[in-house]
CSV table of N, CA and C in Angstrom, one decimal:
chain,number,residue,atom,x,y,z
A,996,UNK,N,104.6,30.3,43.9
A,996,UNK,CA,105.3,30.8,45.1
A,996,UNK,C,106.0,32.1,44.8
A,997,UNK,N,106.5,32.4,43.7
A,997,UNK,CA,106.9,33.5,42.7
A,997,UNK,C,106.0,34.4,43.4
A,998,UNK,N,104.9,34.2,43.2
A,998,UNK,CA,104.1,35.9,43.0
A,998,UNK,C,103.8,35.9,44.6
A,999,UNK,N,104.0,35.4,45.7
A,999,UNK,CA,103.6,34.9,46.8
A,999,UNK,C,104.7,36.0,47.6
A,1000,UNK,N,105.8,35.8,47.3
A,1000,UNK,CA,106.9,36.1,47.2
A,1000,UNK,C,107.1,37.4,47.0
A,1001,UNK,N,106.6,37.7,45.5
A,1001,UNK,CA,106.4,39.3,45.2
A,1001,UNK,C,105.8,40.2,46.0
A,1002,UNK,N,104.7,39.6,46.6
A,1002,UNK,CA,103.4,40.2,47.2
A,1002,UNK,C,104.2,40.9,48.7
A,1003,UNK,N,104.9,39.5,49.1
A,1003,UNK,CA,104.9,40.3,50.7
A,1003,UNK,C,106.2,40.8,50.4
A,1004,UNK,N,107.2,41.3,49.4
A,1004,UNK,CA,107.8,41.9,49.5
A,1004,UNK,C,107.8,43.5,49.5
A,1005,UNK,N,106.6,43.2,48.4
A,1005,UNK,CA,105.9,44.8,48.0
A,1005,UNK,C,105.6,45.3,49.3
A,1006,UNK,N,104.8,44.5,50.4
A,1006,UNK,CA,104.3,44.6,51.3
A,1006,UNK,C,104.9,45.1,52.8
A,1007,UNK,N,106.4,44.6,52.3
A,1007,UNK,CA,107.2,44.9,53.4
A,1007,UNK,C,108.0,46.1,52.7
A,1008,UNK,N,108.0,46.8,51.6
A,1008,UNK,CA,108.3,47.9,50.9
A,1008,UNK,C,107.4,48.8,51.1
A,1009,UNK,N,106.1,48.5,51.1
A,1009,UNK,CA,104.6,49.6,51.2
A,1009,UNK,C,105.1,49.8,52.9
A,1010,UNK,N,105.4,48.9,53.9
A,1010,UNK,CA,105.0,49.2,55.1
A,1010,UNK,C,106.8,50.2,55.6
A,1011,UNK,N,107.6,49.7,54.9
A,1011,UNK,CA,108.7,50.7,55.3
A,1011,UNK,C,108.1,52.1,54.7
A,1012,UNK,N,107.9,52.6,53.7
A,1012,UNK,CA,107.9,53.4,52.9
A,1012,UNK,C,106.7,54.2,53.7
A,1013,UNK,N,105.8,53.1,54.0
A,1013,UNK,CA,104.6,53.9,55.0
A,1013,UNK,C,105.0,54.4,56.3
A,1014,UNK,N,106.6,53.7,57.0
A,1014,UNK,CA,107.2,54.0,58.4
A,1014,UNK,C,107.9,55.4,58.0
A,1015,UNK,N,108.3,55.7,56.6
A,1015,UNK,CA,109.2,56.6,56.7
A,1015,UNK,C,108.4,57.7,56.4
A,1016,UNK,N,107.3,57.9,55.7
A,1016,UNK,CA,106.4,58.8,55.7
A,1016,UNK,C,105.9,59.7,56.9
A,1017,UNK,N,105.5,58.4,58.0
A,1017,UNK,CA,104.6,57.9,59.2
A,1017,UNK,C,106.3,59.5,60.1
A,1018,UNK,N,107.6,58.9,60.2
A,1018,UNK,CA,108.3,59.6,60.7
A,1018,UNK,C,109.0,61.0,60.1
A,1019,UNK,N,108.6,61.1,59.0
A,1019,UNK,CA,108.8,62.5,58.4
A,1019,UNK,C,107.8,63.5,58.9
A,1020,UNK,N,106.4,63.0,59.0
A,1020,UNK,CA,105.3,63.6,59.3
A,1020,UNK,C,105.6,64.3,60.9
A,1021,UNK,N,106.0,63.0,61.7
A,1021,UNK,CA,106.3,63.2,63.1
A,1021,UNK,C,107.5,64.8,63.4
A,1022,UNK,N,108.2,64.2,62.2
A,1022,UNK,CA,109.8,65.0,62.7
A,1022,UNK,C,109.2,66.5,62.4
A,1023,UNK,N,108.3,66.6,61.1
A,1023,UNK,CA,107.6,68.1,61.1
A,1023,UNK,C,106.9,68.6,62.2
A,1024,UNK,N,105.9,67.7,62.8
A,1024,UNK,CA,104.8,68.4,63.5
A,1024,UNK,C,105.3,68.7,65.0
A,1025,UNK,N,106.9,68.1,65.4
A,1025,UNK,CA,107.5,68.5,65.8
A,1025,UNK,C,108.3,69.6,66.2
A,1026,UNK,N,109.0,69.8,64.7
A,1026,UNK,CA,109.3,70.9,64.3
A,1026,UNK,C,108.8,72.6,64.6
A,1027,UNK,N,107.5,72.1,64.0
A,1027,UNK,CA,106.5,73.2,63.8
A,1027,UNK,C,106.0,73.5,65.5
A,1028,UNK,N,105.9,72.2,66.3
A,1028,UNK,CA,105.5,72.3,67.9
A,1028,UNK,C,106.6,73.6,68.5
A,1029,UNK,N,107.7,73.2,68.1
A,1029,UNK,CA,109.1,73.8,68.9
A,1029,UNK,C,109.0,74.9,68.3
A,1030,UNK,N,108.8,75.6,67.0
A,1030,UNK,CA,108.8,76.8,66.5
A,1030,UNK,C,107.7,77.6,67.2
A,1031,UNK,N,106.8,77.2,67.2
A,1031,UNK,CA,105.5,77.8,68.0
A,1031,UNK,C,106.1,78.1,69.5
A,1032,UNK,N,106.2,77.2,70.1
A,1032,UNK,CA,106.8,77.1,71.5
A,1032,UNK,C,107.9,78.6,71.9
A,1033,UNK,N,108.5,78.2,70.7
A,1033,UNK,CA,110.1,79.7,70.7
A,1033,UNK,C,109.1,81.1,70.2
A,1034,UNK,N,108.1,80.6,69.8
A,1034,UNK,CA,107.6,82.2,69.3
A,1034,UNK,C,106.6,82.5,70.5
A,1035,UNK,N,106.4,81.8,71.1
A,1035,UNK,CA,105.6,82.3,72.4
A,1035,UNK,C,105.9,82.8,73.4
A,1036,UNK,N,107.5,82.2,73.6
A,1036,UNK,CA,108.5,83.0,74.5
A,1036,UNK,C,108.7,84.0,74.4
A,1037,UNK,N,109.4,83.9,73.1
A,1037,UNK,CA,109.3,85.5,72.7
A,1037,UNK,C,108.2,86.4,72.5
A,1038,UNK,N,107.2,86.1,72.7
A,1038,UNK,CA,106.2,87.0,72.4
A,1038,UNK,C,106.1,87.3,73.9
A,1039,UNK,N,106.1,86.0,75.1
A,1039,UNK,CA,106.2,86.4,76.6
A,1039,UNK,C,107.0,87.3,77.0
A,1040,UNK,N,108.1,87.3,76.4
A,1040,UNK,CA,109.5,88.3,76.5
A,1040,UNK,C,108.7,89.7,76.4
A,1041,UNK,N,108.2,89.6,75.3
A,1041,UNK,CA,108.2,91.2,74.6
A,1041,UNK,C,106.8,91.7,75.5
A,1042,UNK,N,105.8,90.8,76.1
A,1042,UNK,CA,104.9,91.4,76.9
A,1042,UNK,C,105.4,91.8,78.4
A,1043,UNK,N,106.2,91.1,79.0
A,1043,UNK,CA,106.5,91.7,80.2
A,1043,UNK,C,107.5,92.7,80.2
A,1044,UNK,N,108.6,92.9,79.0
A,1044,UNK,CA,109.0,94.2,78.9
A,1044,UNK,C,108.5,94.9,78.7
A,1045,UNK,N,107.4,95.0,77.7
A,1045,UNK,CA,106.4,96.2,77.4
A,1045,UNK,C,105.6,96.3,78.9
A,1046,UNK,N,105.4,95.4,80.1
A,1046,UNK,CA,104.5,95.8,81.2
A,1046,UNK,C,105.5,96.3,81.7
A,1047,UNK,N,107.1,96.1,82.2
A,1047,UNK,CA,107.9,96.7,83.0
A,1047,UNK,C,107.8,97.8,82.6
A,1048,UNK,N,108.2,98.3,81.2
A,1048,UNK,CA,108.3,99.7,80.8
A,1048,UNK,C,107.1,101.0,81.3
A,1049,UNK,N,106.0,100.1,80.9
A,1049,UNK,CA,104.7,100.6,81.3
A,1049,UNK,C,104.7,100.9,82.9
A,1050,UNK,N,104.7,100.0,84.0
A,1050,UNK,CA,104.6,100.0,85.1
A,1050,UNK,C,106.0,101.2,85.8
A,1051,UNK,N,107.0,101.6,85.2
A,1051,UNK,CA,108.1,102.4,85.2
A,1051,UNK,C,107.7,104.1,85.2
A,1052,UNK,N,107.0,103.9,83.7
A,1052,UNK,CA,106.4,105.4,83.3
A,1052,UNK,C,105.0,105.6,84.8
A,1053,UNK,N,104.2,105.0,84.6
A,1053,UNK,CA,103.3,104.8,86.0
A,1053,UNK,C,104.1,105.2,87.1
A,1054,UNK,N,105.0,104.5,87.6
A,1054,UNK,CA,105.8,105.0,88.9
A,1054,UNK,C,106.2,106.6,89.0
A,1055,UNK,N,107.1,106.9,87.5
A,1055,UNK,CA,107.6,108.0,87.1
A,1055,UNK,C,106.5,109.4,87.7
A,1056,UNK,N,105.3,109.0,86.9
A,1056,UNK,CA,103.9,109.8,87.0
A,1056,UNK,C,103.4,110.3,88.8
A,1057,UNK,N,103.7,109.0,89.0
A,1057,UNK,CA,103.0,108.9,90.8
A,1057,UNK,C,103.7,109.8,91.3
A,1058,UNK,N,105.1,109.4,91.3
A,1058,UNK,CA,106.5,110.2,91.7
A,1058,UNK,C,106.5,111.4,91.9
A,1059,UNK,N,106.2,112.1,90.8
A,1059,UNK,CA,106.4,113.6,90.3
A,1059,UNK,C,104.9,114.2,90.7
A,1060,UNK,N,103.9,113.3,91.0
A,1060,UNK,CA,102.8,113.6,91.7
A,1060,UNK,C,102.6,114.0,93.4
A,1061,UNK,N,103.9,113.0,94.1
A,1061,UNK,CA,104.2,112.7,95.4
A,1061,UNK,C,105.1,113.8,95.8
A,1062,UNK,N,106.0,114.4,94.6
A,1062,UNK,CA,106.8,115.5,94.7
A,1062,UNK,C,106.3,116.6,94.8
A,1063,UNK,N,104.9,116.9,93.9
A,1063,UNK,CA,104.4,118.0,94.2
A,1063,UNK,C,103.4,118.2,95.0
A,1064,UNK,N,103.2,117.1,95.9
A,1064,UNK,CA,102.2,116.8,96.9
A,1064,UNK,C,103.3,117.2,98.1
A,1065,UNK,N,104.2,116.8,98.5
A,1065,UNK,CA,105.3,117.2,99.2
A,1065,UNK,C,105.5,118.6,99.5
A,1066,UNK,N,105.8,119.1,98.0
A,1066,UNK,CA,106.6,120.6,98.1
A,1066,UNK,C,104.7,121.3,98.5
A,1067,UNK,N,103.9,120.9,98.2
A,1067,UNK,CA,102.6,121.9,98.4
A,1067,UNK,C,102.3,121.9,99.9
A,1068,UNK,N,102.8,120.6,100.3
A,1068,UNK,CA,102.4,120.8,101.9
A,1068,UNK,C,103.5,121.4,102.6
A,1069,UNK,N,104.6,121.6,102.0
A,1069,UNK,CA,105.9,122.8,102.8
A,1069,UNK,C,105.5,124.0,102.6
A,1070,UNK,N,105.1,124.3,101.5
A,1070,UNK,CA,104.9,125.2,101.1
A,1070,UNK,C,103.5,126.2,102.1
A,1071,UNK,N,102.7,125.4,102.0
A,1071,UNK,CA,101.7,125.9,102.7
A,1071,UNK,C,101.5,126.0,104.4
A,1072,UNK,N,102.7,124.9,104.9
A,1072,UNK,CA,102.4,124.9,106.5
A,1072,UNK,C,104.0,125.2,107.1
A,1073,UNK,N,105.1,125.2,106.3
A,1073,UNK,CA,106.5,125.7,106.4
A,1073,UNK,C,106.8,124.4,107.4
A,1074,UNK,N,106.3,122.8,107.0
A,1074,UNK,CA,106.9,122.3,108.3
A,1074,UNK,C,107.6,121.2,107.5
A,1075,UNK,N,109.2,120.5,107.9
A,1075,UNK,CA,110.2,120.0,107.4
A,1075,UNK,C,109.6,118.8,106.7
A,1076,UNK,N,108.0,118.5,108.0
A,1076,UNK,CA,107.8,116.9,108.0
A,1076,UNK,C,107.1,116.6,106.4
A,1077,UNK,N,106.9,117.2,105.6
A,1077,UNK,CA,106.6,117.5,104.2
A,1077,UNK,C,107.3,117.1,103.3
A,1078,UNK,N,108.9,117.2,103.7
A,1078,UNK,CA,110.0,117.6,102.5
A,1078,UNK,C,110.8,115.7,102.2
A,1079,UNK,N,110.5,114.8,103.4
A,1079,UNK,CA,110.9,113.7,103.7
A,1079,UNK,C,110.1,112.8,102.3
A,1080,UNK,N,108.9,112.8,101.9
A,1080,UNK,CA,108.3,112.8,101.2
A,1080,UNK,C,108.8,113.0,99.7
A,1081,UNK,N,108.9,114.2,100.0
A,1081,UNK,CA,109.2,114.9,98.5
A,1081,UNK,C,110.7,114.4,98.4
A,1082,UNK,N,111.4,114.4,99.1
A,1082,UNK,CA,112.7,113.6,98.7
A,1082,UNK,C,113.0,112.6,98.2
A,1083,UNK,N,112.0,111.7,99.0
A,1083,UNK,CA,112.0,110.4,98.2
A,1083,UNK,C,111.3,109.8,97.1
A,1084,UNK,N,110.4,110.7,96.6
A,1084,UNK,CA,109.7,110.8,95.3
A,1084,UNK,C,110.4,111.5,94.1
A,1085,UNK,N,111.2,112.6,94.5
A,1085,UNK,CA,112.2,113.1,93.8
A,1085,UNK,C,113.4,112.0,93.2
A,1086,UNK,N,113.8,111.2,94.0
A,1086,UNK,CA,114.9,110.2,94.0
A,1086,UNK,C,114.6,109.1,92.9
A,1087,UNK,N,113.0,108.7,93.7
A,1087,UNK,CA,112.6,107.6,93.1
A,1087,UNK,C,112.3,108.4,91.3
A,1088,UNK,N,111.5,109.4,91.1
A,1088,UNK,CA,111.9,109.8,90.1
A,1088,UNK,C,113.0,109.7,88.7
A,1089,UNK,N,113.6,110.0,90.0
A,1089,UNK,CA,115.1,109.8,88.6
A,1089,UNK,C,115.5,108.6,88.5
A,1090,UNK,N,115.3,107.9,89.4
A,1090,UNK,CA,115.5,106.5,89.5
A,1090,UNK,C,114.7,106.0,88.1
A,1091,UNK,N,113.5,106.4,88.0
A,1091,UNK,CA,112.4,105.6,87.5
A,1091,UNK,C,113.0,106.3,85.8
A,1092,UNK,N,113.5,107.7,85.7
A,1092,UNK,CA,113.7,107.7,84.5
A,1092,UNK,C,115.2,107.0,83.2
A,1093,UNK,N,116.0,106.7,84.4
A,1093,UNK,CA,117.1,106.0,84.2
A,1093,UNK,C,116.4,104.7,83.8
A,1094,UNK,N,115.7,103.9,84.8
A,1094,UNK,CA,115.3,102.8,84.3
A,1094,UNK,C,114.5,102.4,83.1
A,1095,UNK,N,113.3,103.6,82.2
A,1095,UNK,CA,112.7,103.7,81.7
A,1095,UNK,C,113.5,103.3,80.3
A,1096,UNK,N,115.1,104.4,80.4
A,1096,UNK,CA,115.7,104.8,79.9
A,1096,UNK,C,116.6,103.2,79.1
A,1097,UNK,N,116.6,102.5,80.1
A,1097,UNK,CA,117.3,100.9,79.6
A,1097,UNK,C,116.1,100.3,78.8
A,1098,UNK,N,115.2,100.5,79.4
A,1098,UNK,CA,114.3,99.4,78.5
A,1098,UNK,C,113.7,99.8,78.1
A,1099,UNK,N,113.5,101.0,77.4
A,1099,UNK,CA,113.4,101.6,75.8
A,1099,UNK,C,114.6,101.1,74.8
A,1100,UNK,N,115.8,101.3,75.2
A,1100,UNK,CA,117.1,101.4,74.6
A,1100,UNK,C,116.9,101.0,72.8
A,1101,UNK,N,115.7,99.5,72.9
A,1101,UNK,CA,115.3,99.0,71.7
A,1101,UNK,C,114.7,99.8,70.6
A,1102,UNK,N,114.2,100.7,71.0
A,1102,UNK,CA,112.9,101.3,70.3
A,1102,UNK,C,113.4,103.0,70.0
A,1103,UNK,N,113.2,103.1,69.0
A,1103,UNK,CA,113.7,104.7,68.6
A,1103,UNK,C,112.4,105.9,68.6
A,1104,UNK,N,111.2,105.5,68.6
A,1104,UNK,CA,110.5,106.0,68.9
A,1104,UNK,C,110.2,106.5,70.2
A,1105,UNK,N,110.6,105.7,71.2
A,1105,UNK,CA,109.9,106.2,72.6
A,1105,UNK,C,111.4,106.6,73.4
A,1106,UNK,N,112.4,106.6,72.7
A,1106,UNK,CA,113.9,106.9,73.4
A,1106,UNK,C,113.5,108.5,72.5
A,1107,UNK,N,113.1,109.1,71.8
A,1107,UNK,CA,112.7,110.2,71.0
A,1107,UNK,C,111.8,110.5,72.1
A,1108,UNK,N,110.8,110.2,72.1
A,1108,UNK,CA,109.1,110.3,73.5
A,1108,UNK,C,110.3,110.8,75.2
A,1109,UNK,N,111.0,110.1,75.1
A,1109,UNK,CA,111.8,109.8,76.4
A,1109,UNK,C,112.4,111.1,76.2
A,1110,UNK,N,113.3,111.5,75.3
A,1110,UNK,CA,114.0,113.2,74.9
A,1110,UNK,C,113.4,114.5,75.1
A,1111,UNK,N,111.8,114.1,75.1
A,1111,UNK,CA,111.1,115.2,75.1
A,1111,UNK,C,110.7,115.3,76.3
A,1112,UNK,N,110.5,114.1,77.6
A,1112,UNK,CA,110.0,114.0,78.7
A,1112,UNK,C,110.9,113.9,79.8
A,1113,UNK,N,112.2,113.6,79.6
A,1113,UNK,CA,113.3,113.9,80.5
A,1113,UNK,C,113.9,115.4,80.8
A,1114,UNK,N,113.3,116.4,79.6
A,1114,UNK,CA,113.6,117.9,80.3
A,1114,UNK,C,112.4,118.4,80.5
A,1115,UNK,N,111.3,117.6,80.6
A,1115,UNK,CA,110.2,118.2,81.9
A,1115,UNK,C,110.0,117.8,82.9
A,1116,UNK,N,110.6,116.6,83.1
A,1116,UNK,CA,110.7,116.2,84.3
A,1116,UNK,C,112.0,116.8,85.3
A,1117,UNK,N,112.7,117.1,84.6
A,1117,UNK,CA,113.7,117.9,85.1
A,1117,UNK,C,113.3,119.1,85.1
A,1118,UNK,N,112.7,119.9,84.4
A,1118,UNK,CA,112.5,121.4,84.7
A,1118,UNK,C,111.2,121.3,86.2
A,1119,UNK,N,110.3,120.8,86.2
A,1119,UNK,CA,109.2,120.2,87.2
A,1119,UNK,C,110.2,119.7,88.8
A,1120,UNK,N,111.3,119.0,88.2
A,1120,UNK,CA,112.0,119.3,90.1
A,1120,UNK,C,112.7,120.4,90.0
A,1121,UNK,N,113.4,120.8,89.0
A,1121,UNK,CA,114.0,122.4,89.6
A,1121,UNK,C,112.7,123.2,90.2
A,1122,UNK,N,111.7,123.3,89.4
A,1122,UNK,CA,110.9,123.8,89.9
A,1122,UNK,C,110.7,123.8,91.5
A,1123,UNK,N,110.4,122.5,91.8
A,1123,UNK,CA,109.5,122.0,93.0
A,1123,UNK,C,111.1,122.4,94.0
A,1124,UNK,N,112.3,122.5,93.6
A,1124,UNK,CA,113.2,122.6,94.6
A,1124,UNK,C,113.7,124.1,95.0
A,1125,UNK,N,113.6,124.7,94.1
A,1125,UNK,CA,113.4,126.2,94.0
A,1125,UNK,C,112.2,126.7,94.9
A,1126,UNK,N,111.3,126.6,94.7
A,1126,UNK,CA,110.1,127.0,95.8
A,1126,UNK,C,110.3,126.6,97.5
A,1127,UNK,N,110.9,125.4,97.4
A,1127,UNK,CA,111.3,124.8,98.6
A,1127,UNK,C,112.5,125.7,98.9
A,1128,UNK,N,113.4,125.6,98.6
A,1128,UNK,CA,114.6,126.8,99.1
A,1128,UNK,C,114.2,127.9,99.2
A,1129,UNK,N,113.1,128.5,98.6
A,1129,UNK,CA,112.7,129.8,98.8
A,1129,UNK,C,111.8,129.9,100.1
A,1130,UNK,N,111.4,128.9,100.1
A,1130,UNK,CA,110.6,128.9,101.6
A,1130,UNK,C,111.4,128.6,102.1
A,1131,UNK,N,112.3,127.9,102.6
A,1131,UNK,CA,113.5,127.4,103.9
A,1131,UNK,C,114.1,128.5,104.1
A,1132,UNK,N,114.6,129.5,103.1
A,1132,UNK,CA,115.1,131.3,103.3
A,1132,UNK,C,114.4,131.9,103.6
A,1133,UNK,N,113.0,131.5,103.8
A,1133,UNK,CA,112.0,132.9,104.2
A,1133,UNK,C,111.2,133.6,103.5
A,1134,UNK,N,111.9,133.2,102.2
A,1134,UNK,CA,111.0,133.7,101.0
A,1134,UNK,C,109.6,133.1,100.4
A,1135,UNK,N,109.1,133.1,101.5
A,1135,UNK,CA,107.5,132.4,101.3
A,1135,UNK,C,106.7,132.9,99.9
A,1136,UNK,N,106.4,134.3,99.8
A,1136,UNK,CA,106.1,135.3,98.5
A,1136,UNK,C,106.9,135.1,97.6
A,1137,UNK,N,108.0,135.0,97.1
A,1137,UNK,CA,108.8,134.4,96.3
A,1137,UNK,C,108.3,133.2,95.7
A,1138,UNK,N,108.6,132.4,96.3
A,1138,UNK,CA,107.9,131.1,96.1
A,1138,UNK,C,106.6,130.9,95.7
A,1139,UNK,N,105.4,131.6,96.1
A,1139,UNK,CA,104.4,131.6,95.9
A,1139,UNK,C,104.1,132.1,94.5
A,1140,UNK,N,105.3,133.1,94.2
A,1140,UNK,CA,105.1,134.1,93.3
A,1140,UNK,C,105.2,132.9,91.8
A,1141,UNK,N,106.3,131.7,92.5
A,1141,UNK,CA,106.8,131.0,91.1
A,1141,UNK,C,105.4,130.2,90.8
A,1142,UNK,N,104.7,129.8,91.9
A,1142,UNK,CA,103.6,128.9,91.8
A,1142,UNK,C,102.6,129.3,91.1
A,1143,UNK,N,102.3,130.7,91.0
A,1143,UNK,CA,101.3,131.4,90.7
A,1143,UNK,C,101.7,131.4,89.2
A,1144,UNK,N,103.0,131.7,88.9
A,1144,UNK,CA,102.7,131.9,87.6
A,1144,UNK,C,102.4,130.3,86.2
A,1145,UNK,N,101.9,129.2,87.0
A,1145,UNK,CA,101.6,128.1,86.2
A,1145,UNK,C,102.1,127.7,85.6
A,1146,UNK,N,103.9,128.1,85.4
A,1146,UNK,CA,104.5,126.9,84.7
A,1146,UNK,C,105.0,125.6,85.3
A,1147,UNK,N,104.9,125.6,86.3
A,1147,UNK,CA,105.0,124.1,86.8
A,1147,UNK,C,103.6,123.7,86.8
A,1148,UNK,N,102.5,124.0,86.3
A,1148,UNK,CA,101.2,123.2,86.2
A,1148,UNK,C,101.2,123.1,84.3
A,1149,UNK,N,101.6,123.6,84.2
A,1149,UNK,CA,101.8,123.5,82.2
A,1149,UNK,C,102.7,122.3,82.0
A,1150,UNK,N,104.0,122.5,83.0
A,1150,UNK,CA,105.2,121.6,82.6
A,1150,UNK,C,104.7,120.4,83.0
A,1151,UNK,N,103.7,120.4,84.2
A,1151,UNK,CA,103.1,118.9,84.4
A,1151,UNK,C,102.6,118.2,83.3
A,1152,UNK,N,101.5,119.1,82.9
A,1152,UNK,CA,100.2,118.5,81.9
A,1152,UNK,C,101.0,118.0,80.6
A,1153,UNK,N,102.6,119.0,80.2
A,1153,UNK,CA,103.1,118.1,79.2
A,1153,UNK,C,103.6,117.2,79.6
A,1154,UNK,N,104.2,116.6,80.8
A,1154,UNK,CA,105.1,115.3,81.2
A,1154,UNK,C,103.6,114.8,81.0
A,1155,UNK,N,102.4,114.7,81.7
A,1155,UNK,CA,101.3,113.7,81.9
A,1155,UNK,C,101.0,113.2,80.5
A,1156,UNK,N,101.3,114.1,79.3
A,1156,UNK,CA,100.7,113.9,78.2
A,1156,UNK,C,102.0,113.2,77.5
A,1157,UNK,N,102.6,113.3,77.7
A,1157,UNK,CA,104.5,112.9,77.0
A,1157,UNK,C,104.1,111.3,77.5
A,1158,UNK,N,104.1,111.2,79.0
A,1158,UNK,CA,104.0,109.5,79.6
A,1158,UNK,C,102.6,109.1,79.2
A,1159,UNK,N,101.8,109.4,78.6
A,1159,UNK,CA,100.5,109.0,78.2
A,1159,UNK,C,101.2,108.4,76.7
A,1160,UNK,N,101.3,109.2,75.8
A,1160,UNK,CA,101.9,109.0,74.6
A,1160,UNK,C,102.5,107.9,74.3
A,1161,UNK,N,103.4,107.8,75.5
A,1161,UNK,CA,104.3,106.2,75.4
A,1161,UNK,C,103.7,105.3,75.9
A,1162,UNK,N,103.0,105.2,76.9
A,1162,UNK,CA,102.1,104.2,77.7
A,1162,UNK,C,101.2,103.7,76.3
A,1163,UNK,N,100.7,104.8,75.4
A,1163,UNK,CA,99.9,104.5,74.1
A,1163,UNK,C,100.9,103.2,73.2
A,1164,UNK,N,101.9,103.4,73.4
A,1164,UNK,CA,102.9,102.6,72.0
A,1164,UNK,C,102.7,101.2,71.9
């Protein structure tokens, strides 16, 4: 009865010993589920900031597109209904660069990208607002005169290439 005795004790030792294994196992693959779980969020996090950001600079682009689609149709037909347009592309603009401006804030690279593209985008509406006052005074040839000389088609091609750059990151 001795060894009878020994046997199912071992036996009820093997099967604890096998429960506590059985739940260490559990408590890791657990563990390991939840870690995965938190890194996916965060990886969800960092993709739809990086699409906000993206979708921002896009807007920015259209903007400053809508602005000079604006000031070209004042420019060319002298009629107000032109300028309604460009105003609100203008707006939306700066709007769009402010916000670009937050959610970069992370990244030292593209707040750098952002330094270099916030005074073309700024020289690009002085531009476009200048020509427009010059036509609202009368100064149609004036105005024509700034168009002609291609720096607001230069200063574009580097904003297009500045928000390409970062869209790249």
């Amino acid at each position: 009865m001795n060894v009878l005795a020994l046997i199912r004790r071992s036996r009820a030792g093997l099967l604890a010993a096998s429960a506590g294994v059985i739940a260490a196992l559990l408590a890791a693959i657990v563990l390991t589920a939840m870690t995965w779980v938190e890194r996916g969020q965060d990886s969800a996090r960092w993709v739809r900031h990086t699409l906000d950001a993206d979708r921002q600079l896009v807007e920015l682009l259209s903007n400053l597109q809508d602005a000079e689609t604006g000031q070209r149709g004042y420019l060319l037909t002298g009629q107000g209904t032109y300028l309604a347009p460009y105003e609100h592309a203008r707006s939306q603009a700066l709007r769009s660069l402010d916000q670009i401006e937050q959610q970069i804030a992370d990244n030292p690279g593209q707040r750098e990208r952002l330094a270099r593209l916030r005074p073309l985008v700024m020289s690009k509406l002085t531009e476009l607002s200048t020509t427009i006052a010059l036509q609202h005074d009368g100064q149609s040839d004036a105005a024509r005169q700034i168009v002609l000389t291609d720096r607001g088609k230069q200063v574009m091609d580097s904003a297009r290439a500045t928000i390409a750059e970062m869209r790249g990151e």
